[in-house]
Every structure is written in C-alpha cells, then in structure tokens.
PDB file of C-alpha atoms in Angstrom:
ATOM      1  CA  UNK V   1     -36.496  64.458 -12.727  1.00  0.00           C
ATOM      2  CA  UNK V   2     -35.925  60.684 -11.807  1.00  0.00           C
ATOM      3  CA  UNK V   3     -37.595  58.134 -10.047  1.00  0.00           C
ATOM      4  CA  UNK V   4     -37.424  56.310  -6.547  1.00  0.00           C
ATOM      5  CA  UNK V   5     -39.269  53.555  -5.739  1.00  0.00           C
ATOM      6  CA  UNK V   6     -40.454  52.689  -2.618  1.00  0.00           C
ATOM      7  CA  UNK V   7     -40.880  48.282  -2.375  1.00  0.00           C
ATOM      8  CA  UNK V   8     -42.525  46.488   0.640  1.00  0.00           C
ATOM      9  CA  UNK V   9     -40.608  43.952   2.756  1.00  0.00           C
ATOM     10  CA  UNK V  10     -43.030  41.741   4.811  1.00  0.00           C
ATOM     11  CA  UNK V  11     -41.028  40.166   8.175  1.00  0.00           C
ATOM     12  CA  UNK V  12     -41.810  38.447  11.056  1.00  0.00           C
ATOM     13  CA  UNK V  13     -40.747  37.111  14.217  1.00  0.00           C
ATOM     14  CA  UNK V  14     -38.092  34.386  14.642  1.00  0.00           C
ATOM     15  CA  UNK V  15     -40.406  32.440  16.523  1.00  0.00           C
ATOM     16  CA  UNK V  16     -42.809  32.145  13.769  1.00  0.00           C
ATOM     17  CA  UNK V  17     -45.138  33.938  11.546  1.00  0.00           C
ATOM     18  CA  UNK V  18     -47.714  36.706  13.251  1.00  0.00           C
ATOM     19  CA  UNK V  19     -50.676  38.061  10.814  1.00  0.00           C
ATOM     20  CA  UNK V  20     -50.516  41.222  12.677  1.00  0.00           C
ATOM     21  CA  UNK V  21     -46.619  41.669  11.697  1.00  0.00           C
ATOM     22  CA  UNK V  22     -46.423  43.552   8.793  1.00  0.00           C
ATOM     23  CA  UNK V  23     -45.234  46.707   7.347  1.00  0.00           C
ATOM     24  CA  UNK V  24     -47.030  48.853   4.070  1.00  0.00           C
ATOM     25  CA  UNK V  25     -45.371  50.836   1.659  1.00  0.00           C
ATOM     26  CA  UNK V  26     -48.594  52.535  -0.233  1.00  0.00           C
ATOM     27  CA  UNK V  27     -46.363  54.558  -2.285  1.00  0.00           C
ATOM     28  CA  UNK V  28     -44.853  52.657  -5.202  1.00  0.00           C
ATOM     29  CA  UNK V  29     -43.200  54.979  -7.457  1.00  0.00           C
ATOM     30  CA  UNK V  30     -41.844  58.305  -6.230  1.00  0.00           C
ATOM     31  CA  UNK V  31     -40.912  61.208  -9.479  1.00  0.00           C
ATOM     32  CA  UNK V  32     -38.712  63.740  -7.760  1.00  0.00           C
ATOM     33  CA  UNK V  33     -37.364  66.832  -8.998  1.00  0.00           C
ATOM     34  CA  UNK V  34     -33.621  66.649  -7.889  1.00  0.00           C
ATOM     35  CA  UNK V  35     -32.709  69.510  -4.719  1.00  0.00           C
ATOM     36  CA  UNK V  36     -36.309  69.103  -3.703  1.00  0.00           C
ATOM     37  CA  UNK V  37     -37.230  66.935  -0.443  1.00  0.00           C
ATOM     38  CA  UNK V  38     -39.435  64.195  -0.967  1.00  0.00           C
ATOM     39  CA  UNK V  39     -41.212  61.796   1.907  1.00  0.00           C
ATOM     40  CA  UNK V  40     -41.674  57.658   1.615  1.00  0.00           C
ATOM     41  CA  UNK V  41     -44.638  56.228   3.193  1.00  0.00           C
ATOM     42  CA  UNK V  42     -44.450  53.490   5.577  1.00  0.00           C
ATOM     43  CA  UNK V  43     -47.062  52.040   7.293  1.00  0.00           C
ATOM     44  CA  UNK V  44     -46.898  49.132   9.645  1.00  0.00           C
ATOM     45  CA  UNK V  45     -49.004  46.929  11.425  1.00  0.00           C
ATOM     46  CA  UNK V  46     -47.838  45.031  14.819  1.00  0.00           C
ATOM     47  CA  UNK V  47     -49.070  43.703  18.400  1.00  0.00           C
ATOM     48  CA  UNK V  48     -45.335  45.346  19.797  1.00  0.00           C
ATOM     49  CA  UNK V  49     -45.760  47.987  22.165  1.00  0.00           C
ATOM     50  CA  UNK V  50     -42.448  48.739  21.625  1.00  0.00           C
ATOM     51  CA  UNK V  51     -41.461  47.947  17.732  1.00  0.00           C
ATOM     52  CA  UNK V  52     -38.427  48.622  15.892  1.00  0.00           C
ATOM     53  CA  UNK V  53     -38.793  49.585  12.195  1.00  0.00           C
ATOM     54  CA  UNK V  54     -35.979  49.619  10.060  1.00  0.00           C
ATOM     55  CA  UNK V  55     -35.492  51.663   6.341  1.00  0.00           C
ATOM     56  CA  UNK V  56     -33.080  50.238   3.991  1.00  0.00           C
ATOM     57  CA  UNK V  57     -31.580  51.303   0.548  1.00  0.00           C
ATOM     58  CA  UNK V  58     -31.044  49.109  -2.494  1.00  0.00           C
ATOM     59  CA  UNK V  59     -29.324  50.577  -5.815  1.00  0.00           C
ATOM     60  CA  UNK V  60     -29.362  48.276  -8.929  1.00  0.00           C
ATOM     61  CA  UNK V  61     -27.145  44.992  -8.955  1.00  0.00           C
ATOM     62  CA  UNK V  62     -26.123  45.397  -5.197  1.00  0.00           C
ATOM     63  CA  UNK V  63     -27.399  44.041  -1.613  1.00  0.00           C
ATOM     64  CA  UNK V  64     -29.598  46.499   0.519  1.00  0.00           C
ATOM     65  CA  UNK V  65     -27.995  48.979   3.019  1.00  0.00           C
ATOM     66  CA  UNK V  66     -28.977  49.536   6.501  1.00  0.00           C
ATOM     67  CA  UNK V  67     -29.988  53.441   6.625  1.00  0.00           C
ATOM     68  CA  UNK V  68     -31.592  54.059  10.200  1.00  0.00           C
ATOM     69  CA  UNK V  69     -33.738  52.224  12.739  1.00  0.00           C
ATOM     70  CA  UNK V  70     -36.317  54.029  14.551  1.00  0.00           C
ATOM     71  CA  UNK V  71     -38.132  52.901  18.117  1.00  0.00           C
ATOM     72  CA  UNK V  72     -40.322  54.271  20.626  1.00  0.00           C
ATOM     73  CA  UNK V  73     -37.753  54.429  23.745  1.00  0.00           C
ATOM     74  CA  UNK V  74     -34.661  55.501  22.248  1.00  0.00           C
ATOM     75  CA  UNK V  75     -33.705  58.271  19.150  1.00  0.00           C
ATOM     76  CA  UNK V  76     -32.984  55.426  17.079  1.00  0.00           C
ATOM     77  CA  UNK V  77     -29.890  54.768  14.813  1.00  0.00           C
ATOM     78  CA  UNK V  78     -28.776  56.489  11.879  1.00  0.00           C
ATOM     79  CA  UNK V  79     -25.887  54.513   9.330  1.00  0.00           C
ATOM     80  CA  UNK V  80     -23.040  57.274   9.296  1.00  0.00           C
ATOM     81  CA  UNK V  81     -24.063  58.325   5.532  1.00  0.00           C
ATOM     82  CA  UNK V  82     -27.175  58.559   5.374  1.00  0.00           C
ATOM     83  CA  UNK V  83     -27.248  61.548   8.622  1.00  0.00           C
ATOM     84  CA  UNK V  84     -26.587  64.229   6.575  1.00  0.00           C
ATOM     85  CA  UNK V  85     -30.188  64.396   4.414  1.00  0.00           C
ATOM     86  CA  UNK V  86     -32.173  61.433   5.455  1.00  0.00           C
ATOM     87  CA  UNK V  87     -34.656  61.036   8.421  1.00  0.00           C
ATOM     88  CA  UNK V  88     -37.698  59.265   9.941  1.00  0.00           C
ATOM     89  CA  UNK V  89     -39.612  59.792  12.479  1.00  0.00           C
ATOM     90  CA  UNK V  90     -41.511  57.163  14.359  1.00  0.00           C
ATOM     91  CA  UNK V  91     -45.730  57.356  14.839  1.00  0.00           C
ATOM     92  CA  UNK V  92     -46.972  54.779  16.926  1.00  0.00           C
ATOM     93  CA  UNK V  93     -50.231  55.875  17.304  1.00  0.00           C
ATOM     94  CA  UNK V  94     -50.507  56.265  13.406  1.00  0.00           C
ATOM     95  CA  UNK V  95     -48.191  53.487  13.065  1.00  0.00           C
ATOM     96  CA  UNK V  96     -46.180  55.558  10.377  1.00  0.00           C
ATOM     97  CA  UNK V  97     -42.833  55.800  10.157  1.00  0.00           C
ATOM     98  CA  UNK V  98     -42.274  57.879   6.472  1.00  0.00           C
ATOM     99  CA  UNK V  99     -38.853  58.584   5.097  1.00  0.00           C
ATOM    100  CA  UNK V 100     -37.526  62.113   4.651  1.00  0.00           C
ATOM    101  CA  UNK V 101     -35.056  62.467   2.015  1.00  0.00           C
ATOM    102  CA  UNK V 102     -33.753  66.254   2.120  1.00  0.00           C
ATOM    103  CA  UNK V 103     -32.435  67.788  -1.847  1.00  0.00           C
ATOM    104  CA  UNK V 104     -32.910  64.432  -3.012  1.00  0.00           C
ATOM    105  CA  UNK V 105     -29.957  63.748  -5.501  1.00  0.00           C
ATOM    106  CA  UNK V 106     -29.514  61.686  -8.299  1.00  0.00           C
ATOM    107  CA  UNK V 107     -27.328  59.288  -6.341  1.00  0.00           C
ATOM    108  CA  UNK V 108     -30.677  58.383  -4.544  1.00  0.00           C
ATOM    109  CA  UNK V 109     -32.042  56.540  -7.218  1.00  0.00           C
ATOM    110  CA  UNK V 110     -32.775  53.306  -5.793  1.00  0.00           C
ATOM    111  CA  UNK V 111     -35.511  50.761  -4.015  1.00  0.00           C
ATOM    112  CA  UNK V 112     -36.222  51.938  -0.179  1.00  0.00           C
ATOM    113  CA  UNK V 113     -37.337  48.911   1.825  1.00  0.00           C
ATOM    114  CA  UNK V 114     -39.634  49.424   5.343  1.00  0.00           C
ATOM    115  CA  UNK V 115     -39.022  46.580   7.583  1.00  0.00           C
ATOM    116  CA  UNK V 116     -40.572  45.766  10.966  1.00  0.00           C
ATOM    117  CA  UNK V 117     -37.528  43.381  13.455  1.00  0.00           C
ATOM    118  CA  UNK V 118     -35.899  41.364  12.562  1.00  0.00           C
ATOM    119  CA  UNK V 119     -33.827  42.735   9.921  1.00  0.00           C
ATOM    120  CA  UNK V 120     -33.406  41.945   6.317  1.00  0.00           C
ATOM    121  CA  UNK V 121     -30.255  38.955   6.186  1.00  0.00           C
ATOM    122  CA  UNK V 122     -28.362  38.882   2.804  1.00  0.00           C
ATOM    123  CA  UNK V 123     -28.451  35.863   0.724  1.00  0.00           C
ATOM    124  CA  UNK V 124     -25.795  34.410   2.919  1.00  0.00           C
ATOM    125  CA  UNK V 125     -27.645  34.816   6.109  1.00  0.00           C
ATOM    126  CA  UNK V 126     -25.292  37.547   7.902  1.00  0.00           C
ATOM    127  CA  UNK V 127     -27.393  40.000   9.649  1.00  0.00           C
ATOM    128  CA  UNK V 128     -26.836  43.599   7.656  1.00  0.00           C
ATOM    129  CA  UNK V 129     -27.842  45.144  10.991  1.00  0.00           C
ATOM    130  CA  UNK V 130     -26.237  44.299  14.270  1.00  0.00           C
TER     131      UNK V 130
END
C-alpha cells in the first residue's frame, strides 16, 4: 500500500479575482492498494456555463504535469501518457469532476492538483498547457 495525495489549487480569471472561482479537493490523503482503481475528488465552484477544469500531476522535486482537461462541449484532452489508466469525467450539474486512476501503480505516487482556467504557469511563467 502507498499513498496519493490529492492538494487544492485555487485560480482565477486573468481579469481579476472572482469569489465564485474556485475548485475543492475534499480528499486529502488517498491509501491505495497497488492494481486496485482508486477515484480523486474534485469539486468546483464557478459562474462559467461552460468551464474548463484541468487535473495535474506533481511527483517529489519536479514541476506539475498537465494530465487531461475536461469541458462541457467537447471530450476534452488527455496528455499522451496518462490515456492508458487515467480518466475524468465532467459533472456540471454536481460540479464534480473526480479522477479515475485504473491499477493504480507505484509510479503514481504523487500530489494531483484540480484546477479551474487558467492553467497552472511554472515558476517561470510558461503556460504548462497550451
């Protein structure tokens, strides 16, 4: 067994801060049995009719990764490695849009960020999703 933890990202607008812009990851600490699936809550909170929430993965000592983006008029985008075992499916009308992680390996280990558009920037500003 190992742990994944699950961290809350809070991110607004460009054009300034919204209190209804915000995203909730009740879960905090996730102990999964490796080869079993396990799901990562994400709740979010936003005036959009049509919002755009992004999960992201960050392993010890390195930047976070785009995984997959998720809206209500399109299938959404998956990064290339993550397709094989990882999923989310967008509720607007619970505004929910929970990880799936499918035989969860140790490799998984890491911090899974929920973010609402725009996207998480590195330190240096460069957008990690187009």
């Amino acid at each position: 067994m190992f742990w994944l933890h699950a961290a809350l990202i809070y991110v607004s607008f460009l054009s300034g801060c919204r209190a209804e812009e915000n995203v909730i990851q009740p879960t905090e600490d996730v102990m999964v049995v490796e080869g079993q699936p396990t799901t990562l809550s994400c709740l979010f909170d936003t005036a959009d009719l049509s919002p755009y929430l992004f999960w992201y993965k960050q392993q010890t000592n390195s930047n976070p990764i785009f995984m997959l983006r998720r809206d209500m008029f399109s299938p959404g985008e998956t990064a290339t490695v993550f397709k094989e075992r990882f999923d989310a499916r967008l509720n607007f009308t619970a505004k929910s849009v929970p990880l799936t992680i499918q035989r969860v390996q140790l490799s998984d280990s890491a911090v899974y960020y929920c973010a609402l558009r725009p996207t998480v920037t590195t330190g240096y500003t460069a957008p990690l999703q187009k």
